[in-house]
XYZ file of C-alpha atoms in Angstrom:
515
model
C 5.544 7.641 -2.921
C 6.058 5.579 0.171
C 8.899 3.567 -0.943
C 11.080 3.826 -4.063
C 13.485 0.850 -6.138
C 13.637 3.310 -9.063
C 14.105 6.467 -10.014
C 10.362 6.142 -11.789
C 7.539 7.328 -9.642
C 3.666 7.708 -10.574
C 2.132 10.896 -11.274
C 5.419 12.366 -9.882
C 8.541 14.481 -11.511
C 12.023 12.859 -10.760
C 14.896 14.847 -10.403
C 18.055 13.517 -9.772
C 19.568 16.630 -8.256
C 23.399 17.356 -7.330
C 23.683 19.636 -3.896
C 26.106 22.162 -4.308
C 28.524 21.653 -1.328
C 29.149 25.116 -0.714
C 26.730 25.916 2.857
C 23.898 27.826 2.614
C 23.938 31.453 3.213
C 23.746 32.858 6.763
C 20.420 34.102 6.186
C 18.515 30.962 4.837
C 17.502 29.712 8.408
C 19.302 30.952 11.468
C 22.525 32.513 12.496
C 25.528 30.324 11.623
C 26.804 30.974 15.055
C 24.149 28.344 15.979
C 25.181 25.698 13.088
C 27.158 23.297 15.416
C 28.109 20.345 12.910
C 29.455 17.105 13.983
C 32.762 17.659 12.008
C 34.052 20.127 10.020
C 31.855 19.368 6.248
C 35.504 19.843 4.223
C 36.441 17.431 6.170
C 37.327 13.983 4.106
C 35.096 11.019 5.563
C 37.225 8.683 7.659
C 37.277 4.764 7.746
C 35.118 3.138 10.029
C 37.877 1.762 11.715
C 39.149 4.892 12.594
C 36.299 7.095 13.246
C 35.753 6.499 17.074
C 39.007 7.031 19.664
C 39.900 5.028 22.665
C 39.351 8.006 24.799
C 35.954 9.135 23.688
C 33.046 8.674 26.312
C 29.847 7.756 23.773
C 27.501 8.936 26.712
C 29.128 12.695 26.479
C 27.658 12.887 23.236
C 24.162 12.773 24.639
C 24.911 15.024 27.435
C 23.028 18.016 27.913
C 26.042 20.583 27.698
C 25.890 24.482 27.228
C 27.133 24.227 24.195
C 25.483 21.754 22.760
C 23.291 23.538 20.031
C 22.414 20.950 17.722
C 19.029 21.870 17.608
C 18.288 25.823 17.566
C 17.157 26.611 21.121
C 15.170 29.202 22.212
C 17.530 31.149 24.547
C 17.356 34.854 25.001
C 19.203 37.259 22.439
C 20.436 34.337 20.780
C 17.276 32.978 18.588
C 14.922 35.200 17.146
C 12.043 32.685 17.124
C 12.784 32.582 21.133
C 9.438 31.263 23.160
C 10.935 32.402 26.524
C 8.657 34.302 28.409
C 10.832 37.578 27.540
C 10.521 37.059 24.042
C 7.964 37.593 21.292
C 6.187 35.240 20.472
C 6.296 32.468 16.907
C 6.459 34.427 14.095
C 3.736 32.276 12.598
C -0.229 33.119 14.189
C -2.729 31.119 14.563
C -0.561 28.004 13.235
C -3.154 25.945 13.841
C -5.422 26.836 11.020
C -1.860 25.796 8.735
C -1.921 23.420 6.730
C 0.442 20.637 7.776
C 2.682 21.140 4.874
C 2.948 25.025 5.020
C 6.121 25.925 4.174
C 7.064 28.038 7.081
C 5.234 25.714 9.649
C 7.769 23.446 8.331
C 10.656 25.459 8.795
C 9.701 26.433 11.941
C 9.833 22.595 12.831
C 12.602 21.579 10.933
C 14.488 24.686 12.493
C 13.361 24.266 16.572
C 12.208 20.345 16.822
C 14.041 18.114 14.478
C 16.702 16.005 16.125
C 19.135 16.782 13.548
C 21.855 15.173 15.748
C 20.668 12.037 16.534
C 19.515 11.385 13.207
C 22.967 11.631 11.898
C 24.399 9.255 14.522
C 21.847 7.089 14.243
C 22.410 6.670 10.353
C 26.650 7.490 11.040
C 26.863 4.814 13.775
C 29.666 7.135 14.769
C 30.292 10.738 16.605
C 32.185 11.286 13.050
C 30.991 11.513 9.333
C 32.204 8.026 7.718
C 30.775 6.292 4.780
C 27.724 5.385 6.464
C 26.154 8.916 6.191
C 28.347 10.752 3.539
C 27.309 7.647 1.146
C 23.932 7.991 1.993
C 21.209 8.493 -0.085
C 18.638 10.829 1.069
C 15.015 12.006 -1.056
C 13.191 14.993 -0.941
C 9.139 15.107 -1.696
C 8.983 18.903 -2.524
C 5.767 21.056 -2.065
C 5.103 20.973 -6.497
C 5.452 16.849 -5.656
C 8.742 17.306 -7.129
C 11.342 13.697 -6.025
C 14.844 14.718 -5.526
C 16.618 11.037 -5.359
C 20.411 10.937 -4.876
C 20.880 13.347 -2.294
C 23.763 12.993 -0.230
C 25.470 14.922 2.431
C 28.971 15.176 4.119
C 27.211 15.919 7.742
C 24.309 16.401 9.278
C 24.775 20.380 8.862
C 24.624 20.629 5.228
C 21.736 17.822 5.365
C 19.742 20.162 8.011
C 20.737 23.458 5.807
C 19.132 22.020 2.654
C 15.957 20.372 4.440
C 15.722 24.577 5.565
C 16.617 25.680 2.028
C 13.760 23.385 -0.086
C 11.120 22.556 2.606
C 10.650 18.942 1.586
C 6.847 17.438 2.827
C 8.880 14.629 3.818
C 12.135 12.744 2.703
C 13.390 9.240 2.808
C 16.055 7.363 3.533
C 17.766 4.999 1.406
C 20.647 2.617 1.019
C 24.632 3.274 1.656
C 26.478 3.268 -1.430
C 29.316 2.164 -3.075
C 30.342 5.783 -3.815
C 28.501 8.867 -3.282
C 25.339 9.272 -4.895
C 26.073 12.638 -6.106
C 28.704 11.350 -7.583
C 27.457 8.415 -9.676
C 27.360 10.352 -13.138
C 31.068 10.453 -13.138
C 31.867 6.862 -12.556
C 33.215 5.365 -15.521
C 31.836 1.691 -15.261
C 27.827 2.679 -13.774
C 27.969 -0.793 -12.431
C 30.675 0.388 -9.879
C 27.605 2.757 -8.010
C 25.777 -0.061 -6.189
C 23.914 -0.237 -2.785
C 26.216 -1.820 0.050
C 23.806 -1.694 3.572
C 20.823 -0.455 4.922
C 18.701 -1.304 7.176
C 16.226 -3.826 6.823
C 12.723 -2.327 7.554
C 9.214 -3.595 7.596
C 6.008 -1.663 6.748
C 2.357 -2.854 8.090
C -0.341 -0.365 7.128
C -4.062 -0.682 8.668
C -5.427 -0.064 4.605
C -4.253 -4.139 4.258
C -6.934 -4.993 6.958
C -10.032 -3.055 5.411
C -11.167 -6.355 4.589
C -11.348 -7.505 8.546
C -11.728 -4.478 10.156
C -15.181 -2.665 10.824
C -14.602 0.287 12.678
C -12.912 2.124 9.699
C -11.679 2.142 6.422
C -8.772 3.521 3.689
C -7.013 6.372 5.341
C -9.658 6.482 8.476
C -8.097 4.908 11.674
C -9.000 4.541 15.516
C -7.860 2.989 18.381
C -10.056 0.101 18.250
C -8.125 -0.740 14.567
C -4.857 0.034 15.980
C -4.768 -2.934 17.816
C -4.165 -4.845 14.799
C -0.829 -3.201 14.591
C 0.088 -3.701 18.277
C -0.997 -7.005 17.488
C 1.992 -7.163 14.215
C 4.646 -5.154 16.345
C 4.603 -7.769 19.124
C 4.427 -10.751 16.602
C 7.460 -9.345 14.347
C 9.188 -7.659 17.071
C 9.872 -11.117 19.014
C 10.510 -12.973 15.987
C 13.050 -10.646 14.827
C 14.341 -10.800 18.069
C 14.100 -14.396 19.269
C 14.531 -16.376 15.726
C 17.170 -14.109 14.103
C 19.007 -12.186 17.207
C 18.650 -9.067 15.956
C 19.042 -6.579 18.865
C 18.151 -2.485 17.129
C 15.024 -2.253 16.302
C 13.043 0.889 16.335
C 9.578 0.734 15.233
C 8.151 4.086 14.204
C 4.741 5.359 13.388
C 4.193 6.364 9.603
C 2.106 9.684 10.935
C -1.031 8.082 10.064
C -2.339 4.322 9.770
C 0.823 2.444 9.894
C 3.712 1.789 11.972
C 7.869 0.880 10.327
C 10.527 -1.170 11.655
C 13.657 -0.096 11.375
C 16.668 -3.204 12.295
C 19.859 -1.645 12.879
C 22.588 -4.272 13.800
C 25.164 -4.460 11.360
C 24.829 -7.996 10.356
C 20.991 -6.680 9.286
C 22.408 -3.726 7.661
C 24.667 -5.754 5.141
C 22.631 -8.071 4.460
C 22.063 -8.788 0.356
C 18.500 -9.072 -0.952
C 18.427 -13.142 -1.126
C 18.834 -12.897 2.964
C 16.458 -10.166 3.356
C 13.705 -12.129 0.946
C 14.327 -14.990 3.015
C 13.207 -13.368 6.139
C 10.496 -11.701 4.585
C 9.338 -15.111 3.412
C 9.985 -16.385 7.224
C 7.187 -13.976 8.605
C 5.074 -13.539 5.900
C 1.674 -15.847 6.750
C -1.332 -13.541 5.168
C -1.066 -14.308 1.022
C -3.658 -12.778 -1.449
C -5.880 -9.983 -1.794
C -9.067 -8.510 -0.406
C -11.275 -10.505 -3.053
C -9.124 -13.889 -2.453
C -10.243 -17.277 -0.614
C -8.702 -18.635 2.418
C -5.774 -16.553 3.162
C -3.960 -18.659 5.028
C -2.528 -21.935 4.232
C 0.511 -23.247 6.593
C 2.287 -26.868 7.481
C 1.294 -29.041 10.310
C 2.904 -29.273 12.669
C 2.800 -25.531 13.359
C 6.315 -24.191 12.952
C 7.454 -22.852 16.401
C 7.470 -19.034 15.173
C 3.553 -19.883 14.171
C 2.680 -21.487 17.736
C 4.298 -18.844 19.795
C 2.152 -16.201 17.599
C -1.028 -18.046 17.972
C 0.079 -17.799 21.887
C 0.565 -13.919 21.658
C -2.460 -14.035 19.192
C -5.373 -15.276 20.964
C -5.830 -13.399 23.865
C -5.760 -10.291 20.912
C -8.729 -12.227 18.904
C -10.826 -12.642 21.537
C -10.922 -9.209 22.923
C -10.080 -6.806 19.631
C -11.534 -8.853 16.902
C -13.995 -10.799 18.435
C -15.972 -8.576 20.562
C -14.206 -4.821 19.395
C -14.669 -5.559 16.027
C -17.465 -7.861 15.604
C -16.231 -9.128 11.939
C -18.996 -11.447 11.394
C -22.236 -9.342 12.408
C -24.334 -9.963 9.132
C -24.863 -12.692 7.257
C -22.322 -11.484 4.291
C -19.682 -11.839 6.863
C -20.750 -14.748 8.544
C -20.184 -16.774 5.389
C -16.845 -15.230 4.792
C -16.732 -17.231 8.109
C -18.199 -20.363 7.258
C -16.091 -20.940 4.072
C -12.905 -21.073 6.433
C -14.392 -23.991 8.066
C -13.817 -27.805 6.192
C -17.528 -29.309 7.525
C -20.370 -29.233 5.221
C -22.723 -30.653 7.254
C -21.199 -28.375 10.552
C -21.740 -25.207 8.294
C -25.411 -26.526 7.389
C -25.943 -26.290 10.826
C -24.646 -22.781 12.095
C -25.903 -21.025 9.551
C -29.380 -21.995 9.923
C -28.790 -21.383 14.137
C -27.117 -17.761 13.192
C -30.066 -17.232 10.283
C -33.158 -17.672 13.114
C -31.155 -15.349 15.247
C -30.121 -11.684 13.505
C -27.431 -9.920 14.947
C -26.155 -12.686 16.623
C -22.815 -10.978 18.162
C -19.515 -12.739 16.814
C -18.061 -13.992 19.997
C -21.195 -16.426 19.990
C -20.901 -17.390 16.255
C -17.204 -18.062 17.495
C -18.508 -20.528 20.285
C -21.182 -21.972 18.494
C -18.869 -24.200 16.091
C -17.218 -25.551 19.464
C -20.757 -26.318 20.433
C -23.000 -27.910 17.484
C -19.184 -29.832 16.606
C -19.684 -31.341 20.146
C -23.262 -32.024 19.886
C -22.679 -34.372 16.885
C -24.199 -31.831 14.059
C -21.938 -33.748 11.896
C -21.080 -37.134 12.129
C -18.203 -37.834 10.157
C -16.693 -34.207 11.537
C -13.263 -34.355 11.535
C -11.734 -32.736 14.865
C -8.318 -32.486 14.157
C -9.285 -30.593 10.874
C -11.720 -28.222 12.429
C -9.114 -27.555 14.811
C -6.419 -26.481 12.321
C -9.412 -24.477 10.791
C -9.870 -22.433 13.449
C -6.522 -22.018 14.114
C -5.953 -20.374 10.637
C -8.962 -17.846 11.210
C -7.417 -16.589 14.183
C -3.984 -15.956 12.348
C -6.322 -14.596 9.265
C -7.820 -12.251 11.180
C -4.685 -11.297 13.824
C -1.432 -12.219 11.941
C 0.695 -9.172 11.055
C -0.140 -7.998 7.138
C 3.629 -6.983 5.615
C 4.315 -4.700 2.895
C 6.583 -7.196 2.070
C 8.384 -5.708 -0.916
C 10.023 -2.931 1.008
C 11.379 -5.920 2.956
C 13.034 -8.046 -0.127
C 15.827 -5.262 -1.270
C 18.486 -3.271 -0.217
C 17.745 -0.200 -1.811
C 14.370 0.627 -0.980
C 14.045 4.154 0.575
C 11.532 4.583 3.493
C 10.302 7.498 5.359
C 12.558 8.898 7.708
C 11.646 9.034 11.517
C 10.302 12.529 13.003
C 9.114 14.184 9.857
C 5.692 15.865 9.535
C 2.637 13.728 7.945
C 1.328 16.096 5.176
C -2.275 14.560 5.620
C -2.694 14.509 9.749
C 0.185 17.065 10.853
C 1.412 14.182 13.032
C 4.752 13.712 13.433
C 6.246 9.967 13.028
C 7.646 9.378 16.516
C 9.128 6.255 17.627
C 6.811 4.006 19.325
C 7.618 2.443 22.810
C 7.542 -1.508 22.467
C 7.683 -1.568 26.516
C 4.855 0.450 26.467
C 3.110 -0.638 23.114
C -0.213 -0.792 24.490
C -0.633 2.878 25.794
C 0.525 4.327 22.640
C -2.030 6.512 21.063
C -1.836 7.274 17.244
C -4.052 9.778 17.353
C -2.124 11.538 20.597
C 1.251 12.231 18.970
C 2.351 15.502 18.851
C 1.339 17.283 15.716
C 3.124 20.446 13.898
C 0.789 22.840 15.179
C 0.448 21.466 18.317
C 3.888 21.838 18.789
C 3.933 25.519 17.832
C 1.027 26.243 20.554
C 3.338 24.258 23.006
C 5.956 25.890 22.595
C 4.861 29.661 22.827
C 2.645 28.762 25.995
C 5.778 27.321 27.767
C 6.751 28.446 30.976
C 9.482 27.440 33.163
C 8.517 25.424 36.018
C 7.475 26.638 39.341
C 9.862 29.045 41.407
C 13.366 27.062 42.589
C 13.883 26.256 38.774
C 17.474 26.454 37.855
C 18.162 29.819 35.578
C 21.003 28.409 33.426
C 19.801 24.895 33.145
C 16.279 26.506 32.038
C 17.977 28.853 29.237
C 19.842 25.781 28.031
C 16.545 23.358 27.215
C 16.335 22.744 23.525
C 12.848 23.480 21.858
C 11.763 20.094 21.540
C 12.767 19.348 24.993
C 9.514 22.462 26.215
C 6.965 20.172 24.371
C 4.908 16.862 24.023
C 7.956 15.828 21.466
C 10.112 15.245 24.517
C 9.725 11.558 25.427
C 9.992 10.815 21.587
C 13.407 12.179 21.086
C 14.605 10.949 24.268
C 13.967 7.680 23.469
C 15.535 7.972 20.210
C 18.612 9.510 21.802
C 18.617 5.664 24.387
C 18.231 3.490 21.040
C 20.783 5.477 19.332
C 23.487 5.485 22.417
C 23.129 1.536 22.585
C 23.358 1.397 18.788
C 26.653 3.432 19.297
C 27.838 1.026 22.155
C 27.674 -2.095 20.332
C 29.278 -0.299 17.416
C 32.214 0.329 19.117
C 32.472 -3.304 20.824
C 35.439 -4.985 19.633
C 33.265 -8.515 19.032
C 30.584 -6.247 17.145
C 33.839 -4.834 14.775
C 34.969 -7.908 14.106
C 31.802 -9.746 12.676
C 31.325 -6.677 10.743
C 35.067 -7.118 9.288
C 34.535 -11.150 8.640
C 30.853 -9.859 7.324
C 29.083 -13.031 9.511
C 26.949 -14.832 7.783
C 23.305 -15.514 8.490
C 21.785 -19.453 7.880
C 18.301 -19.738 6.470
């Protein structure tokens, strides 16, 4: 269950479970000498206005300190799961035959690789618990497909501690609330528990272009298909950026064919669902199903969000549709084709040129219609037509395909970043936008790669420093690393701009957005 409104679910038990806020015992996961929590969890959440001091340095937060133990480390004496090279090694052999969703590989990860702390100030936008996270909901999948909704947490502690104690597959993360979801039963007027912010978040999946791609299908992805969603990432991305101003967005891949956005500014975080439908509307292009007509059907003149796509676009149709691809190959697809065009007479003509020559590649088909349209194969052709034609092909077959509905309301829970695919193992890193076209899907780091990783680590050549060696966090031995770092950049500037006085006060005057 991807993304939840409700508390219904298909072929799925709900449980709307209340978390005991007593911490778990010292011997569910790891010595409580190791539990470093952001504040103490008694502690009552404090107002947004208050939860950051003058004197605070934000980058100090992200410094590698001794005692900074946020995530278990392996360090002599201290961890039992240690993968120095004095140490035994993981407890768990041969984790590569694991399934993905074993419930100790999962511990193990959840235990040594999860940034626990950056997740909580990313979702905080603080160094201390506020409303933001202690009015959170969170939702477990268990392993008997069990959907805890209404979890909530007063720090990233108790919310680590109970991820250890039930070994969710996955959870998601939903809205802020009015009042804390655990706490909703007791409210007097149930109106009173409503959703306040959250961020707003995009989904493209690769199974909404089986009906253009060739190279796969369903669940199946490669790199050649993954360029349609480089393709949507760079479309949305600047859009997002360059027509609304939004500044925090992390996109992050779903584990296996799909990549989410995630925008973070606060203005996008408070936004109610007639704003978020409205930009939802703004991007969405592709309408209908696989078995539907012409796809596309937009104004002319091009809107300036639709040009400057058709500019990022083409160079992306001609390489990874046209020639990767090869969409119109047989004569099935070639008509798929030829009803996009408006020319009778034009299509009369290609299709007997593409029927005397089998297996005619695509890129050809693509230049024949430029060709027989300028050899007069029809003579009352209409060029500006034919031109607007081809125009919508290329955005059929390039234009980003949105989930829109987890788009239109506030309290739609998505997948949170760096958990564990059940299906592939992989885990759903953040994805590079600077870098989009080197990342691989099919390269992350997976569970039981990680677990390999980490017991074959060895510290670098001679010279290396002791201390600084014994202090390196798990995730910091393995292929994980550049993934959390980057999360730990795009959280600090989140933090930043949090704390900037002009930032504070369109949040207090709640600024509103035109459409």
């Amino acid at each position: 269950m991807p993304h939840s409104v409700s508390p219904e679910a298909d072929g799925q038990d709900i449980v709307e479970e209340t978390m005991a806020d007593a911490p778990v015992q010292n011997g569910d996961s790891q010595a409580t000498g190791d539990d470093i929590t952001m504040a103490d969890a008694k502690a009552a959440p404090t107002d947004t206005n208050e939860d950051i001091k003058k004197e605070l340095k934000l980058e100090e937060l992200f410094a590698d300190v001794d005692s900074d133990e946020e995530f278990p480390s392996s360090r002599p004496g201290q961890d039992k799961f240690s993968s120095s090279p004095a140490a035994p090694a993981s407890p768990i052999d041969g984790a590569v035959s694991l399934k993905s969703s074993d419930p100790e590989l999962l511990r193990m990860f959840y235990q040594r690789f999860f940034p626990w702390r950056y997740l909580f100030q990313w979702l905080n936008h603080s160094p201390t618990p506020n409303n933001d996270f202690v009015h959170r909901e969170f939702a477990f999948t268990l392993q008997s497909d069990i959907y805890l909704r209404y979890q909530s947490f007063p720090s990233s502690d108790l919310l680590r501690k109970d991820v250890l104690r039930q070994l969710p597959t996955r959870f998601e993360i939903g809205p802020v609330y009015s009042t804390n979801p655990r706490d909703r039963k007791t409210l007097r007027n149930a109106s009173a528990f409503k959703p306040l912010a959250k961020e707003l978040c995009f989904d493209i999946d690769l199974t909404d272009y089986d009906d253009i791609r060739t190279c796969c299908d369903k669940a199946n992805i490669c790199n050649r298909c993954w360029q349609f969603i480089t393709m949507a990432i760079k479309v949305v991305d600047v859009a997002l950026r360059e027509d609304f101003g939004f500044k925090h967005i992390m996109w992050v891949y779903s584990g296996r064919r799909g990549a989410h956005a995630w925008v973070c500014d606060k203005k996008a975080r408070t936004m109610d669902d007639q704003k978020r439908r409205a930009i939802a509307g703004y991007l969405e292009v592709i309408r209908g199903g696989a078995q539907s007509g012409k796809k596309v059907n937009v104004r002319r003149p091009l809107h300036p969000h639709l040009s400057r796509s058709l500019d990022i676009l083409a160079p992306h149709f001609q390489s990874d549709v046209l020639e990767s691809q090869d969409p119109w190959s047989s004569s099935d697809r070639a008509e798929q084709l030829l009803s996009l065009l408006p020319d009778k007479t034009l299509n009369e003509s290609l299709r007997k040129k593409w029927d005397s020559s089998p297996g005619r590649a695509s890129s050809s088909k693509w230049a024949d219609i430029d060709s027989l349209a300028k050899s007069g194969a029809s003579r009352n052709l209409d060029a500006r037509a034919l031109l607007e034609a081809k125009q919508d092909v290329v955005l059929e077959y390039t234009y980003p395909r949105l989930d829109i509905e987890v788009s239109k309301k506030l309290n739609h829970l998505l997948k949170s970043p760096f958990v564990v695919h059940p299906g592939t193992g992989r885990v759903c890193v953040p994805i590079d936008t600077r870098n989009l076209e080197d990342f691989d899907p099919l390269g992350v780091p997976t569970v039981q790669g990680l677990m390999e990783e980490i017991d074959s680590w060895k510290p670098d050549s001679e010279g290396s420093d002791e201390e600084k060696v014994k202090n390196l966090q798990d995730w910091e031995k393995t292929s994980l690393r550049p993934y959390v770092e980057q999360f730990r950049s795009f959280v600090l500037a989140l933090m930043k701009d949090e704390r900037d006085p002009k930032i504070k006060r369109e949040r207090d005057e709640s600024e509103a957005m035109e459409f």
